[in-house]
XYZ file of C-alpha atoms in Angstrom:
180
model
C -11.290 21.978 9.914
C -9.075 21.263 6.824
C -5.032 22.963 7.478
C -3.077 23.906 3.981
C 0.253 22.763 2.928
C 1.425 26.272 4.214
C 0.586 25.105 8.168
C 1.865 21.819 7.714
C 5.351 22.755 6.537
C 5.743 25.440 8.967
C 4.697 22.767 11.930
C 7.192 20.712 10.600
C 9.691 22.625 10.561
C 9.384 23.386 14.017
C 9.214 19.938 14.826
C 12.460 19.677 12.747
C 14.137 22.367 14.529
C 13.066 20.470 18.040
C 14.463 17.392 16.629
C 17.945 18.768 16.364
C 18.325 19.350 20.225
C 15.939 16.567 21.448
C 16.929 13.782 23.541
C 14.692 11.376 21.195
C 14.758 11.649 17.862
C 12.653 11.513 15.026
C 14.087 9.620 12.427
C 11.746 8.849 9.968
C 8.892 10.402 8.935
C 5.865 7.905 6.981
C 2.649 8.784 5.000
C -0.218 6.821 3.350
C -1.314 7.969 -0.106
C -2.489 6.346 -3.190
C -0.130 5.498 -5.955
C -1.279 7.782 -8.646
C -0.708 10.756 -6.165
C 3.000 10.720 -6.169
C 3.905 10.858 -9.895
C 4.521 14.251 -10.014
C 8.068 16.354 -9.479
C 5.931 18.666 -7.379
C 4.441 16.360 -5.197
C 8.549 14.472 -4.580
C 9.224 17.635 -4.135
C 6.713 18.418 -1.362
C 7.167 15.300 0.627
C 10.976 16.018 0.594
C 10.618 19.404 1.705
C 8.701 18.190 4.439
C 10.956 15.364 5.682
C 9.311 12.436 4.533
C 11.206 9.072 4.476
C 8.354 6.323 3.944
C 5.459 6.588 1.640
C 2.448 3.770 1.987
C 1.450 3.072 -0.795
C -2.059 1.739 -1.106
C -1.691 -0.705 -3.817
C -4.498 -3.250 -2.899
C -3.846 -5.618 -6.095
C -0.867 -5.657 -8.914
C -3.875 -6.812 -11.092
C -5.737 -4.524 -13.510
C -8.798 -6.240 -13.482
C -9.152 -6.474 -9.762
C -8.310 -2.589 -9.257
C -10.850 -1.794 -12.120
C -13.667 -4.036 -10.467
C -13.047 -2.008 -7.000
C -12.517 1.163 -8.648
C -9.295 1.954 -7.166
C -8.686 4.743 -9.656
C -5.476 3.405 -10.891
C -3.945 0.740 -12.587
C -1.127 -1.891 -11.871
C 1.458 0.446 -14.430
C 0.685 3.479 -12.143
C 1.698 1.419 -9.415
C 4.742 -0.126 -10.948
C 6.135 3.561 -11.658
C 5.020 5.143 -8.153
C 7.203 2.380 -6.309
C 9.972 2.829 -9.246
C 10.362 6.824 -8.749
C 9.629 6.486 -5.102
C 12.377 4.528 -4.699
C 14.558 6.770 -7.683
C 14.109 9.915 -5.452
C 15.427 8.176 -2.087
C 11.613 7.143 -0.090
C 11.137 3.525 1.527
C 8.063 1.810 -0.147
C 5.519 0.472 1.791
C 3.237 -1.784 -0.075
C -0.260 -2.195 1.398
C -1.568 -5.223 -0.756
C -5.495 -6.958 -0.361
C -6.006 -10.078 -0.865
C -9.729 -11.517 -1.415
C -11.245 -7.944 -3.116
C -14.038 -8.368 -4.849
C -13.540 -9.995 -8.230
C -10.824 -12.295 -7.300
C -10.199 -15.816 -6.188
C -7.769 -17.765 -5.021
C -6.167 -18.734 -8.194
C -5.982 -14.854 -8.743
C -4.681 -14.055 -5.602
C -1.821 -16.401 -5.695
C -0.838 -14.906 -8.923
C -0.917 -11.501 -7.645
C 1.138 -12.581 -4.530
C 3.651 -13.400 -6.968
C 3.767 -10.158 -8.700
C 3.905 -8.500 -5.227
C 7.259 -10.901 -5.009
C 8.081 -9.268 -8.555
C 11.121 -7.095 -9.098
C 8.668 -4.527 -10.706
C 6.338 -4.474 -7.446
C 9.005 -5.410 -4.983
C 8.609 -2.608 -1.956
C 10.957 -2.135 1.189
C 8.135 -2.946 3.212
C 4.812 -4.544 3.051
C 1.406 -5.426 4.624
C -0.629 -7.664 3.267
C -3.878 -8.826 4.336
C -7.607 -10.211 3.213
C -10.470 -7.641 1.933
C -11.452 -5.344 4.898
C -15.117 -4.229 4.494
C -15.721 -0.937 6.140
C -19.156 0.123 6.159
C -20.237 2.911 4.307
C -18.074 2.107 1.334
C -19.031 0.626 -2.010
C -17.147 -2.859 -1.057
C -19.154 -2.990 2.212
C -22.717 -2.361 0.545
C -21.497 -5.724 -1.898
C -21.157 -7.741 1.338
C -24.253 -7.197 2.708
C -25.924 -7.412 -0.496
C -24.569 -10.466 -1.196
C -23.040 -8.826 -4.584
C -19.577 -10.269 -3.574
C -18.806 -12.980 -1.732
C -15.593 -13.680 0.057
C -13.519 -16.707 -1.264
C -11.595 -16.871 2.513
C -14.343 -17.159 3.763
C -15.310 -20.514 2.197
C -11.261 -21.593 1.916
C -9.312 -20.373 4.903
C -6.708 -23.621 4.030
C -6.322 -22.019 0.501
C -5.508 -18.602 2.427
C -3.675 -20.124 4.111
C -1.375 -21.700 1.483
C -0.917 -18.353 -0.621
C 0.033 -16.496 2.557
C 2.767 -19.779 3.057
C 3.234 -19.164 -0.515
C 4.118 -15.349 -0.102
C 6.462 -16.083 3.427
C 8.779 -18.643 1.940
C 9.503 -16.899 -1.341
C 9.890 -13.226 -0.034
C 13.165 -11.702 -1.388
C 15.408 -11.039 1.644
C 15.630 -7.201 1.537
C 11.721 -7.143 1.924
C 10.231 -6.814 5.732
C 7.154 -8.243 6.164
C 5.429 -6.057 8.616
C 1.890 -7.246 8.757
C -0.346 -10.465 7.650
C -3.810 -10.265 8.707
């Protein structure tokens, strides 16, 4: 059963209200959306209203062509301006980046790590880890069909050295909260 906006806000705002005179406190509040879902004044608006602090943001790849091959739905500008009026209006970013997607390679994932290290993509947070296949989605059906084919896979040392690549050159005022 779906709930509107309307019943989120109002549960929130009793949790809110509970907050003030709890013995633990909430004190921040995260969600996980896509970057081209958070361009809007509304939708700031929204997330503000109902006490957001973090927004994931699933990036998957700073790289056009990799985001067009999975059909991610947007593009590496739309990212660049989510995590630029994200951070504008006051959020921490929380980059969720995939290495290994369909399309790429090594040589292409070692240039988008460093565009993840980028002033443009630089988040508060990230995650970063290889291609996760889940079935029933188009990536998946590619596996199994032998449509893509996993460069880890067949180079774990070469993972290895653009993960190294991506821990000793990550600015200071980024947490690293996941490698996988």
């Amino acid at each position: 059963e779906e709930i509107g906006l309307e019943e989120i806000k109002k549960s929130l705002k009793m949790e809110q209200e509970l907050n003030v005179t709890s013995n633990n406190k909430i004190v921040s509040y995260s969600i996980e959306t896509r970057p081209d879902q958070v361009l809007t004044k509304i939708k700031l608006e929204e997330l503000l209203q109902l006490g957001v602090t973090i927004v994931e943001l699933g990036l998957q790849s700073p790289i056009d062509e990799i985001l067009a091959i999975n059909q991610r739905g947007h593009n590496a500008e739309i990212s660049k301006k989510a995590i630029k009026i994200l951070k504008r209006n006051g959020f921490h970013v929380h980059g969720q980046w995939m290495l290994d997607l369909p399309g790429s390679t090594k040589e292409l994932d070692m240039e988008a790590v460093k565009l993840i290290l980028s002033k443009e993509y630089r988040c508060d947070q990230i995650k970063i880890y290889p291609h996760l296949s889940m079935p029933g989605t188009l990536t998946h059906e590619w596996l199994t069909t032998g449509k893509y084919k996993s460069w880890v896979e067949n180079d774990w040392d070469g993972f290895i050295e653009v993960i190294s690549y991506l821990v000793e050159h990550v600015d200071s005022t980024t947490r690293i909260v996941r490698i996988q």
